[in-house]
mmCIF file of C-alpha atoms in Angstrom:
data_model
loop_
_atom_site.group_PDB
_atom_site.id
_atom_site.type_symbol
_atom_site.label_atom_id
_atom_site.label_comp_id
_atom_site.label_asym_id
_atom_site.label_seq_id
_atom_site.Cartn_x
_atom_site.Cartn_y
_atom_site.Cartn_z
ATOM 1 C CA MET A 21 -45.622 6.390 -8.283
ATOM 2 C CA LYS A 22 -48.605 5.188 -6.417
ATOM 3 C CA ILE A 23 -49.023 0.748 -7.581
ATOM 4 C CA GLU A 24 -53.516 0.122 -6.351
ATOM 5 C CA TYR A 25 -53.472 -3.438 -5.129
ATOM 6 C CA PRO A 26 -57.200 -4.832 -6.319
ATOM 7 C CA GLY A 27 -59.014 -7.249 -3.291
ATOM 8 C CA LEU A 28 -56.106 -6.670 -1.105
ATOM 9 C CA ILE A 29 -57.305 -6.195 2.302
ATOM 10 C CA LYS A 30 -55.673 -4.800 5.185
ATOM 11 C CA GLN A 31 -56.810 -6.378 8.978
ATOM 12 C CA THR A 32 -55.392 -5.122 11.994
ATOM 13 C CA LEU A 33 -55.855 -8.256 14.615
ATOM 14 C CA PRO A 34 -56.689 -7.754 18.619
ATOM 15 C CA SER A 35 -52.574 -8.294 19.083
ATOM 16 C CA GLY A 36 -52.207 -4.793 16.855
ATOM 17 C CA THR A 37 -50.358 -7.291 14.485
ATOM 18 C CA VAL A 38 -51.083 -6.531 10.879
ATOM 19 C CA VAL A 39 -52.063 -9.202 7.749
ATOM 20 C CA TYR A 40 -52.838 -8.478 4.793
ATOM 21 C CA ARG A 41 -54.911 -11.136 2.499
ATOM 22 C CA VAL A 42 -56.017 -11.117 -0.487
ATOM 23 C CA ARG A 43 -59.790 -12.436 -2.370
ATOM 24 C CA PRO A 44 -58.448 -13.700 -6.004
ATOM 25 C CA LYS A 45 -59.901 -11.710 -8.825
ATOM 26 C CA GLY A 46 -63.874 -12.871 -9.692
ATOM 27 C CA GLN A 47 -63.780 -15.340 -6.800
ATOM 28 C CA HIS A 48 -65.382 -12.423 -4.049
ATOM 29 C CA GLY A 49 -66.087 -15.611 -1.169
ATOM 30 C CA LYS A 50 -62.412 -16.454 -1.022
ATOM 31 C CA ARG A 51 -59.091 -15.080 0.940
ATOM 32 C CA THR A 52 -55.600 -15.931 0.707
ATOM 33 C CA GLN A 53 -53.215 -14.464 3.662
ATOM 34 C CA ILE A 54 -49.714 -13.325 2.109
ATOM 35 C CA VAL A 55 -46.482 -12.694 4.086
ATOM 36 C CA GLY A 56 -44.053 -10.144 3.910
ATOM 37 C CA GLU A 57 -43.462 -6.218 4.021
ATOM 38 C CA PHE A 58 -45.636 -4.227 3.074
ATOM 39 C CA GLY A 59 -44.536 -2.726 -0.614
ATOM 40 C CA SER A 60 -41.838 -5.085 -0.974
ATOM 41 C CA GLU A 61 -40.700 -7.307 -3.978
ATOM 42 C CA GLU A 62 -41.645 -10.368 -1.775
ATOM 43 C CA PHE A 63 -44.612 -9.337 -1.271
ATOM 44 C CA ILE A 64 -45.863 -7.919 -4.507
ATOM 45 C CA ARG A 65 -44.719 -11.263 -5.443
ATOM 46 C CA GLN A 66 -47.025 -12.608 -3.869
ATOM 47 C CA TYR A 67 -49.871 -10.868 -4.324
ATOM 48 C CA TRP A 68 -50.145 -11.352 -7.517
ATOM 49 C CA ILE A 69 -50.230 -15.648 -7.618
ATOM 50 C CA ALA A 70 -52.772 -14.981 -4.796
ATOM 51 C CA ARG A 71 -54.607 -12.930 -7.234
ATOM 52 C CA GLY A 72 -54.512 -15.186 -9.305
ATOM 53 C CA GLY A 73 -56.469 -17.610 -6.794
ATOM 54 C CA LYS A 74 -53.389 -19.996 -6.389
ATOM 55 C CA LYS A 75 -51.644 -20.377 -2.686
ATOM 56 C CA PRO A 76 -48.079 -18.418 -3.277
ATOM 57 C CA ASP A 77 -45.511 -20.902 -1.399
ATOM 58 C CA ALA A 78 -42.882 -19.370 0.481
ATOM 59 C CA GLU A 79 -40.028 -17.474 -0.387
ATOM 60 C CA LYS A 80 -36.445 -19.673 -0.557
ATOM 61 C CA LYS A 81 -34.217 -19.124 1.932
ATOM 62 C CA PRO A 82 -30.341 -18.506 -0.875
ATOM 63 C CA SER A 83 -29.116 -21.146 1.095
ATOM 64 C CA GLU A 84 -32.513 -23.382 0.123
ATOM 65 C CA GLN A 85 -31.468 -21.377 -3.934
ATOM 66 C CA GLU A 86 -27.747 -23.004 -3.535
ATOM 67 C CA LYS A 87 -26.752 -26.338 -4.619
ATOM 68 C CA PRO A 88 -27.513 -28.656 -1.467
ATOM 69 C CA LYS A 89 -24.169 -29.457 0.273
ATOM 70 C CA SER A 90 -22.162 -26.882 -2.056
ATOM 71 C CA ILE A 91 -19.557 -24.385 -1.187
ATOM 72 C CA GLY A 92 -22.437 -21.505 -2.360
ATOM 73 C CA TRP A 93 -25.110 -23.788 0.660
ATOM 74 C CA LEU A 94 -22.213 -23.636 3.489
ATOM 75 C CA VAL A 95 -21.959 -19.686 3.222
ATOM 76 C CA ARG A 96 -25.770 -19.325 2.871
ATOM 77 C CA SER A 97 -25.946 -20.941 5.604
ATOM 78 C CA TYR A 98 -23.151 -19.720 8.052
ATOM 79 C CA PHE A 99 -24.437 -15.919 6.741
ATOM 80 C CA GLU A 100 -28.172 -17.289 7.467
ATOM 81 C CA TYR A 101 -26.985 -18.208 11.139
ATOM 82 C CA LEU A 102 -24.727 -15.110 11.307
ATOM 83 C CA GLU A 103 -28.367 -12.678 10.099
ATOM 84 C CA GLY A 104 -30.500 -14.986 13.485
ATOM 85 C CA ARG A 105 -27.594 -14.119 16.081
ATOM 86 C CA VAL A 106 -27.398 -10.126 14.786
ATOM 87 C CA LYS A 107 -32.104 -10.003 15.204
ATOM 88 C CA ALA A 108 -30.731 -11.936 18.745
ATOM 89 C CA GLY A 109 -28.047 -8.644 19.913
ATOM 90 C CA THR A 110 -25.671 -11.667 19.598
ATOM 91 C CA THR A 111 -22.920 -10.274 16.798
ATOM 92 C CA SER A 112 -22.993 -6.812 15.413
ATOM 93 C CA ALA A 113 -24.361 -5.951 12.182
ATOM 94 C CA LYS A 114 -20.688 -4.933 12.011
ATOM 95 C CA THR A 115 -19.369 -8.396 11.873
ATOM 96 C CA LEU A 116 -21.625 -10.376 9.605
ATOM 97 C CA LYS A 117 -21.037 -6.846 6.904
ATOM 98 C CA LYS A 118 -17.089 -8.231 7.044
ATOM 99 C CA LYS A 119 -18.367 -11.875 6.583
ATOM 100 C CA ARG A 120 -19.881 -10.975 3.864
ATOM 101 C CA ASN A 121 -17.675 -8.666 2.136
ATOM 102 C CA LEU A 122 -14.523 -11.348 3.295
ATOM 103 C CA LEU A 123 -16.773 -14.576 2.040
ATOM 104 C CA ALA A 124 -18.168 -13.130 -1.231
ATOM 105 C CA GLN A 125 -15.523 -14.989 -3.408
ATOM 106 C CA LEU A 126 -16.460 -18.112 -2.252
ATOM 107 C CA LEU A 127 -19.431 -17.408 -3.994
ATOM 108 C CA LYS A 128 -18.125 -16.584 -6.944
ATOM 109 C CA LYS A 129 -18.471 -20.473 -7.811
ATOM 110 C CA PRO A 130 -21.101 -21.813 -5.415
ATOM 111 C CA ASN A 131 -21.243 -25.299 -6.757
ATOM 112 C CA LYS A 132 -18.398 -25.833 -6.126
ATOM 113 C CA GLU A 133 -17.223 -28.641 -2.659
ATOM 114 C CA MET A 134 -17.974 -27.747 0.973
ATOM 115 C CA LEU A 135 -14.449 -28.325 1.799
ATOM 116 C CA ILE A 136 -11.703 -26.792 0.112
ATOM 117 C CA PRO A 137 -8.233 -28.812 -0.566
ATOM 118 C CA ARG A 138 -5.612 -26.974 1.956
ATOM 119 C CA GLU A 139 -3.271 -25.854 -0.743
ATOM 120 C CA LYS A 140 -5.769 -24.200 -2.542
ATOM 121 C CA LEU A 141 -6.813 -22.262 0.197
ATOM 122 C CA ILE A 142 -2.854 -21.428 0.391
ATOM 123 C CA GLY A 143 -2.912 -20.412 -3.161
ATOM 124 C CA MET A 144 -6.127 -18.049 -2.759
ATOM 125 C CA GLN A 145 -4.368 -15.563 0.226
ATOM 126 C CA ASP A 146 -1.553 -15.975 -2.407
ATOM 127 C CA ASP A 147 -3.387 -13.963 -4.652
ATOM 128 C CA MET A 148 -4.335 -11.915 -2.329
ATOM 129 C CA GLY A 149 -0.608 -10.637 -1.940
ATOM 130 C CA ALA A 150 -1.435 -6.979 -3.038
ATOM 131 C CA THR A 151 -3.483 -6.686 0.818
ATOM 132 C CA PRO A 152 -1.693 -9.187 2.684
ATOM 133 C CA ALA A 153 -4.101 -8.071 5.751
ATOM 134 C CA GLN A 154 -6.940 -8.165 3.369
ATOM 135 C CA ALA A 155 -5.496 -11.923 2.835
ATOM 136 C CA ASP A 156 -5.458 -13.003 6.462
ATOM 137 C CA ALA A 157 -8.548 -12.316 7.296
ATOM 138 C CA PHE A 158 -9.553 -14.008 4.098
ATOM 139 C CA ILE A 159 -8.543 -17.280 6.142
ATOM 140 C CA GLU A 160 -9.625 -16.244 9.698
ATOM 141 C CA ALA A 161 -12.878 -16.132 8.007
ATOM 142 C CA VAL A 162 -12.975 -19.548 5.908
ATOM 143 C CA SER A 163 -11.625 -21.243 9.191
ATOM 144 C CA VAL A 164 -14.032 -19.571 11.534
ATOM 145 C CA MET A 165 -16.708 -20.083 9.200
ATOM 146 C CA TYR A 166 -15.533 -24.087 9.060
ATOM 147 C CA ASP A 167 -15.013 -24.762 12.666
ATOM 148 C CA TRP A 168 -18.543 -23.704 12.722
ATOM 149 C CA ALA A 169 -19.709 -26.531 9.976
ATOM 150 C CA VAL A 170 -17.771 -28.858 11.610
ATOM 151 C CA GLU A 171 -18.904 -28.661 15.271
ATOM 152 C CA ARG A 172 -22.061 -29.492 12.996
ATOM 153 C CA LYS A 173 -21.191 -32.030 11.053
ATOM 154 C CA HIS A 174 -21.671 -30.061 8.184
ATOM 155 C CA ILE A 175 -17.748 -30.633 7.211
ATOM 156 C CA ALA A 176 -15.099 -33.541 8.255
ATOM 157 C CA GLU A 177 -11.798 -30.814 9.120
ATOM 158 C CA ASN A 178 -11.099 -27.462 9.119
ATOM 159 C CA THR A 179 -8.820 -27.507 6.041
ATOM 160 C CA ALA A 180 -7.688 -23.416 7.040
ATOM 161 C CA LYS A 181 -7.010 -23.900 10.569
ATOM 162 C CA GLY A 182 -2.262 -23.312 10.946
ATOM 163 C CA ILE A 183 -2.325 -21.503 7.718
ATOM 164 C CA LYS A 184 0.473 -18.920 8.411
ATOM 165 C CA SER A 185 -0.044 -15.277 8.513
ATOM 166 C CA VAL A 186 1.463 -13.363 5.902
ATOM 167 C CA TYR A 187 0.618 -10.251 7.236
ATOM 168 C CA LYS A 188 3.392 -8.472 9.387
ATOM 169 C CA LYS A 189 1.848 -6.298 11.631
ATOM 170 C CA GLY A 190 3.378 -2.611 12.284
ATOM 171 C CA ASP A 191 2.976 -0.078 15.178
ATOM 172 C CA GLY A 192 0.213 0.762 14.210
ATOM 173 C CA ALA A 193 -1.588 4.329 13.870
ATOM 174 C CA THR A 194 0.871 7.196 14.667
ATOM 175 C CA PRO A 195 0.214 8.511 17.701
ATOM 176 C CA TRP A 196 -0.797 12.531 17.804
ATOM 177 C CA LYS A 197 1.647 14.412 20.157
ATOM 178 C CA ALA A 198 0.446 18.345 22.365
ATOM 179 C CA ALA A 199 1.485 20.401 18.996
ATOM 180 C CA ASP A 200 -0.522 18.223 16.345
ATOM 181 C CA VAL A 201 -3.486 18.710 18.929
ATOM 182 C CA LYS A 202 -2.953 22.463 18.631
ATOM 183 C CA ALA A 203 -2.575 22.036 14.961
ATOM 184 C CA PHE A 204 -6.132 20.767 14.959
ATOM 185 C CA LEU A 205 -7.180 23.525 17.417
ATOM 186 C CA ALA A 206 -6.339 25.695 15.882
ATOM 187 C CA HIS A 207 -7.939 25.084 12.139
ATOM 188 C CA HIS A 208 -11.202 22.988 13.963
ATOM 189 C CA LYS A 209 -12.797 25.711 16.543
ATOM 190 C CA PHE A 210 -14.416 26.162 19.637
ATOM 191 C CA GLY A 211 -18.478 24.843 19.434
ATOM 192 C CA THR A 212 -17.391 23.185 15.758
ATOM 193 C CA LYS A 213 -18.200 19.324 15.657
ATOM 194 C CA PRO A 214 -15.044 18.340 15.256
ATOM 195 C CA TYR A 215 -13.546 20.744 18.085
ATOM 196 C CA VAL A 216 -16.460 18.429 19.973
ATOM 197 C CA ALA A 217 -15.554 14.742 18.874
ATOM 198 C CA MET A 218 -11.655 15.733 19.855
ATOM 199 C CA HIS A 219 -12.126 17.074 23.275
ATOM 200 C CA ILE A 220 -14.585 13.885 23.226
ATOM 201 C CA LEU A 221 -11.560 11.031 22.504
ATOM 202 C CA LEU A 222 -8.991 13.693 24.452
ATOM 203 C CA TRP A 223 -11.208 13.565 27.665
ATOM 204 C CA THR A 224 -12.396 10.463 27.610
ATOM 205 C CA GLY A 225 -9.668 8.345 25.587
ATOM 206 C CA CYS A 226 -13.002 6.765 24.250
ATOM 207 C CA ARG A 227 -12.558 4.242 21.171
ATOM 208 C CA ILE A 228 -13.421 6.670 17.421
ATOM 209 C CA GLU A 229 -17.279 4.005 17.623
ATOM 210 C CA ASP A 230 -17.553 5.336 20.828
ATOM 211 C CA LEU A 231 -18.521 8.420 19.822
ATOM 212 C CA THR A 232 -21.361 7.182 17.339
ATOM 213 C CA THR A 233 -23.434 7.062 21.367
ATOM 214 C CA LEU A 234 -22.070 8.593 23.757
ATOM 215 C CA GLY A 235 -23.804 11.945 25.276
ATOM 216 C CA ARG A 236 -25.315 13.532 27.716
ATOM 217 C CA LYS A 237 -27.656 9.616 28.639
ATOM 218 C CA HIS A 238 -24.185 8.782 29.939
ATOM 219 C CA GLU A 239 -23.811 11.713 32.830
ATOM 220 C CA CYS A 240 -23.642 10.724 36.336
ATOM 221 C CA VAL A 241 -22.907 11.811 39.556
ATOM 222 C CA ILE A 242 -20.688 9.034 41.667
ATOM 223 C CA ASP A 243 -19.435 10.100 45.055
ATOM 224 C CA GLY A 244 -20.353 14.098 44.213
ATOM 225 C CA ILE A 245 -18.070 14.639 41.954
ATOM 226 C CA GLU A 246 -19.851 14.531 38.200
ATOM 227 C CA ALA A 247 -18.759 11.625 35.866
ATOM 228 C CA LEU A 248 -19.034 9.973 32.118
ATOM 229 C CA ARG A 249 -20.122 6.143 33.027
ATOM 230 C CA TRP A 250 -19.971 3.981 29.802
ATOM 231 C CA ILE A 251 -19.446 0.394 28.129
ATOM 232 C CA PRO A 252 -17.052 0.775 25.135
ATOM 233 C CA ASN A 253 -19.404 -0.668 22.031
ATOM 234 C CA LYS A 254 -16.162 -2.920 21.069
ATOM 235 C CA LYS A 255 -17.288 -6.558 22.656
ATOM 236 C CA GLY A 256 -15.871 -7.305 25.970
ATOM 237 C CA SER A 257 -15.104 -3.796 27.285
ATOM 238 C CA SER A 258 -15.129 -3.238 31.095
ATOM 239 C CA GLU A 259 -17.318 -0.389 32.080
ATOM 240 C CA VAL A 260 -15.799 3.166 32.069
ATOM 241 C CA CYS A 261 -16.055 5.792 34.872
ATOM 242 C CA ILE A 262 -14.357 8.732 34.697
ATOM 243 C CA PRO A 263 -14.710 12.639 35.964
ATOM 244 C CA LEU A 264 -16.139 14.694 33.409
ATOM 245 C CA PHE A 265 -13.612 17.440 33.618
ATOM 246 C CA ASP A 266 -15.262 21.119 33.010
ATOM 247 C CA THR A 267 -13.154 21.571 29.521
ATOM 248 C CA LEU A 268 -14.834 18.238 28.583
ATOM 249 C CA LYS A 269 -18.593 19.668 29.991
ATOM 250 C CA LYS A 270 -17.645 23.097 27.319
ATOM 251 C CA ALA A 271 -16.802 21.672 24.796
ATOM 252 C CA THR A 272 -19.895 19.503 24.628
ATOM 253 C CA ARG A 273 -22.567 22.120 25.266
ATOM 254 C CA SER A 274 -20.325 24.649 22.918
ATOM 255 C CA THR A 275 -22.334 23.379 19.477
ATOM 256 C CA LYS A 276 -25.137 24.785 18.497
ATOM 257 C CA VAL A 277 -26.834 21.492 17.758
ATOM 258 C CA GLN A 278 -27.186 19.887 20.934
ATOM 259 C CA GLY A 279 -28.842 15.858 20.120
ATOM 260 C CA ASN A 280 -28.490 12.482 22.168
ATOM 261 C CA THR A 281 -25.700 12.229 21.155
ATOM 262 C CA TYR A 282 -22.366 14.753 21.718
ATOM 263 C CA VAL A 283 -21.355 14.192 18.020
ATOM 264 C CA LEU A 284 -24.596 15.036 15.194
ATOM 265 C CA GLY A 285 -23.830 14.182 12.018
ATOM 266 C CA ARG A 286 -26.222 15.990 9.344
ATOM 267 C CA GLY A 287 -29.437 16.736 10.041
ATOM 268 C CA GLY A 288 -28.770 16.042 13.626
ATOM 269 C CA ASN A 289 -28.967 12.999 13.907
ATOM 270 C CA PRO A 290 -25.767 10.031 15.757
ATOM 271 C CA TYR A 291 -23.603 8.982 13.013
ATOM 272 C CA ALA A 292 -24.728 5.592 11.527
ATOM 273 C CA SER A 293 -21.215 3.556 12.235
ATOM 274 C CA GLY A 294 -18.226 3.540 13.246
ATOM 275 C CA ASP A 295 -16.714 3.527 10.053
ATOM 276 C CA ALA A 296 -18.523 6.607 8.591
ATOM 277 C CA MET A 297 -17.542 8.487 12.149
ATOM 278 C CA SER A 298 -13.573 7.309 11.452
ATOM 279 C CA ALA A 299 -14.571 8.646 8.004
ATOM 280 C CA MET A 300 -15.258 11.442 8.598
ATOM 281 C CA PHE A 301 -12.291 12.643 11.487
ATOM 282 C CA LYS A 302 -9.719 11.737 8.960
ATOM 283 C CA GLN A 303 -10.962 14.590 6.803
ATOM 284 C CA TRP A 304 -11.301 16.669 9.135
ATOM 285 C CA CYS A 305 -7.714 16.054 10.188
ATOM 286 C CA LYS A 306 -6.990 16.672 6.096
ATOM 287 C CA ASP A 307 -8.659 19.602 6.585
ATOM 288 C CA ALA A 308 -6.052 20.660 9.531
ATOM 289 C CA HIS A 309 -3.606 19.578 7.532
ATOM 290 C CA ILE A 310 -2.994 16.717 9.057
ATOM 291 C CA GLY A 311 -3.266 14.207 7.287
ATOM 292 C CA HIS A 312 -1.714 11.552 8.096
ATOM 293 C CA LEU A 313 -2.799 11.123 11.229
ATOM 294 C CA SER A 314 -6.706 9.187 13.133
ATOM 295 C CA ALA A 315 -8.882 8.790 15.735
ATOM 296 C CA HIS A 316 -7.408 6.152 16.839
ATOM 297 C CA GLY A 317 -3.667 8.135 16.829
ATOM 298 C CA VAL A 318 -5.683 10.374 19.822
ATOM 299 C CA ARG A 319 -6.135 6.959 21.900
ATOM 300 C CA LYS A 320 -2.406 5.890 21.617
ATOM 301 C CA GLY A 321 -0.713 9.261 22.233
ATOM 302 C CA LEU A 322 -3.226 9.431 25.369
ATOM 303 C CA ALA A 323 -2.128 5.556 26.682
ATOM 304 C CA GLU A 324 1.931 6.779 26.522
ATOM 305 C CA LEU A 325 1.277 10.221 27.468
ATOM 306 C CA LEU A 326 -0.626 8.266 30.754
ATOM 307 C CA ALA A 327 2.958 5.787 30.787
ATOM 308 C CA GLU A 328 4.958 8.484 31.104
ATOM 309 C CA LEU A 329 2.647 10.306 34.089
ATOM 310 C CA GLY A 330 3.542 6.884 35.841
ATOM 311 C CA CYS A 331 -0.163 5.311 35.626
ATOM 312 C CA SER A 332 -0.241 1.956 36.660
ATOM 313 C CA GLN A 333 -1.315 -0.807 34.478
ATOM 314 C CA TYR A 334 -4.697 -0.975 35.487
ATOM 315 C CA GLU A 335 -5.359 3.237 36.604
ATOM 316 C CA ILE A 336 -4.658 3.367 32.492
ATOM 317 C CA MET A 337 -6.821 -0.040 31.880
ATOM 318 C CA ALA A 338 -9.765 2.188 34.007
ATOM 319 C CA ILE A 339 -9.338 4.977 31.671
ATOM 320 C CA LEU A 340 -9.573 3.344 28.475
ATOM 321 C CA GLY A 341 -11.364 0.047 29.356
ATOM 322 C CA HIS A 342 -8.799 -2.086 28.454
ATOM 323 C CA SER A 343 -10.313 -5.565 29.515
ATOM 324 C CA GLU A 344 -6.677 -7.550 30.258
ATOM 325 C CA ALA A 345 -3.933 -5.264 31.431
ATOM 326 C CA LYS A 346 -1.608 -7.112 29.092
ATOM 327 C CA THR A 347 -3.199 -3.999 26.640
ATOM 328 C CA SER A 348 -1.870 -1.600 28.611
ATOM 329 C CA GLU A 349 0.962 -3.015 29.638
ATOM 330 C CA VAL A 350 2.520 -2.237 26.032
ATOM 331 C CA TYR A 351 2.207 0.775 26.943
ATOM 332 C CA THR A 352 4.023 0.844 30.950
ATOM 333 C CA ARG A 353 6.688 -1.598 29.626
ATOM 334 C CA ARG A 354 7.715 1.064 27.334
ATOM 335 C CA VAL A 355 8.096 3.290 29.438
ATOM 336 C CA GLU A 356 9.336 1.173 32.286
ATOM 337 C CA ARG A 357 12.233 0.389 29.357
ATOM 338 C CA TRP A 358 13.734 3.664 29.174
ATOM 339 C CA LYS A 359 13.697 3.935 33.161
ATOM 340 C CA LEU A 360 15.407 1.718 33.246
ATOM 341 C CA ALA A 361 17.762 2.293 30.712
ATOM 342 C CA GLN A 362 18.776 5.245 32.644
ATOM 343 C CA VAL A 363 18.937 4.342 35.429
ATOM 344 C CA GLY A 364 21.886 1.010 34.210
ATOM 345 C CA MET A 365 23.365 3.637 32.491
ATOM 346 C CA GLY A 366 23.785 5.846 34.568
ATOM 347 C CA LYS A 367 25.427 3.252 36.913
ATOM 348 C CA VAL A 368 27.825 2.828 34.588
ATOM 349 C CA ALA A 369 29.189 5.448 33.803
ATOM 350 C CA GLY A 370 29.131 6.264 36.946
ATOM 351 C CA SER A 371 31.488 3.397 37.584
ATOM 352 C CA GLY A 372 34.111 3.904 36.345
ATOM 353 C CA LEU A 373 34.922 0.896 34.324
ATOM 354 C CA LEU A 374 34.688 2.782 30.738
ATOM 355 C CA GLU A 375 37.398 5.324 31.256
#
């Protein structure tokens, strides 16, 4: 539906900036400038106020609409701070979304005091007992926000700091085996999106979110060898440089539709996020009747295979983009223990002590 705006004047400044001014009804010589994206609720609100002959006030920020020094005010102020960091490129939009989801329950009673007593926070953690990982993530999010608030002297202490975790971390994603890969590729043939995605995961060791950005723009030649060079999307990751083997290159060229990234979504566009790509890959696994597996398990399986083949921690770090040796050591240590155990028990067996 087309909306008419009588008295609305659009002007493009020499700088290229577009501004809108409104002529109040019956006042031909007066002009009132309004702000906001054209057609948005805020734009329409300001238009009608200006059309009525008044100067519209700027819309209040969410924190300004909450009770001063309340938990609602603090949470909203923290979100506004994070929004600024997202615009500056120092915080990811995914982090902001996660914080919003975790801290949303604090906005159910926004007029409460900013500083929630420690025992109350533990009680909230207990109430989330059915989802222990989520409960711990909530406490961590509150603690990070409170650290931020302490630095700005909004509160005197962080009552969430030091609260014990209730979630016991398991072994994580199930590593893929050779038989699993064969089952996947038997169902998803050459030239399909799943086929391309699997080959990229196998031959690069990248994370699932990197599938949303990796493409020909990352191809290069190093010392006469075709290679892929990129910085993983995970914050703090080191640059990865690996050979572009023929098998991988053929896989990336196998699809009929080629675009800015190797793996494309609907309409030939890249996937919007790592979460969207992960959900799609999970469905591909289910289609191949291996629904218990995930994309992260491919990376984990590759790490274990590299360790079993005798790759050092630093070789695994270079391939998988680990920034710390302790991450790769998880895989090399397990293999080294097995080999040492074999040698050690061989010595015992050959000593005759147990005969």
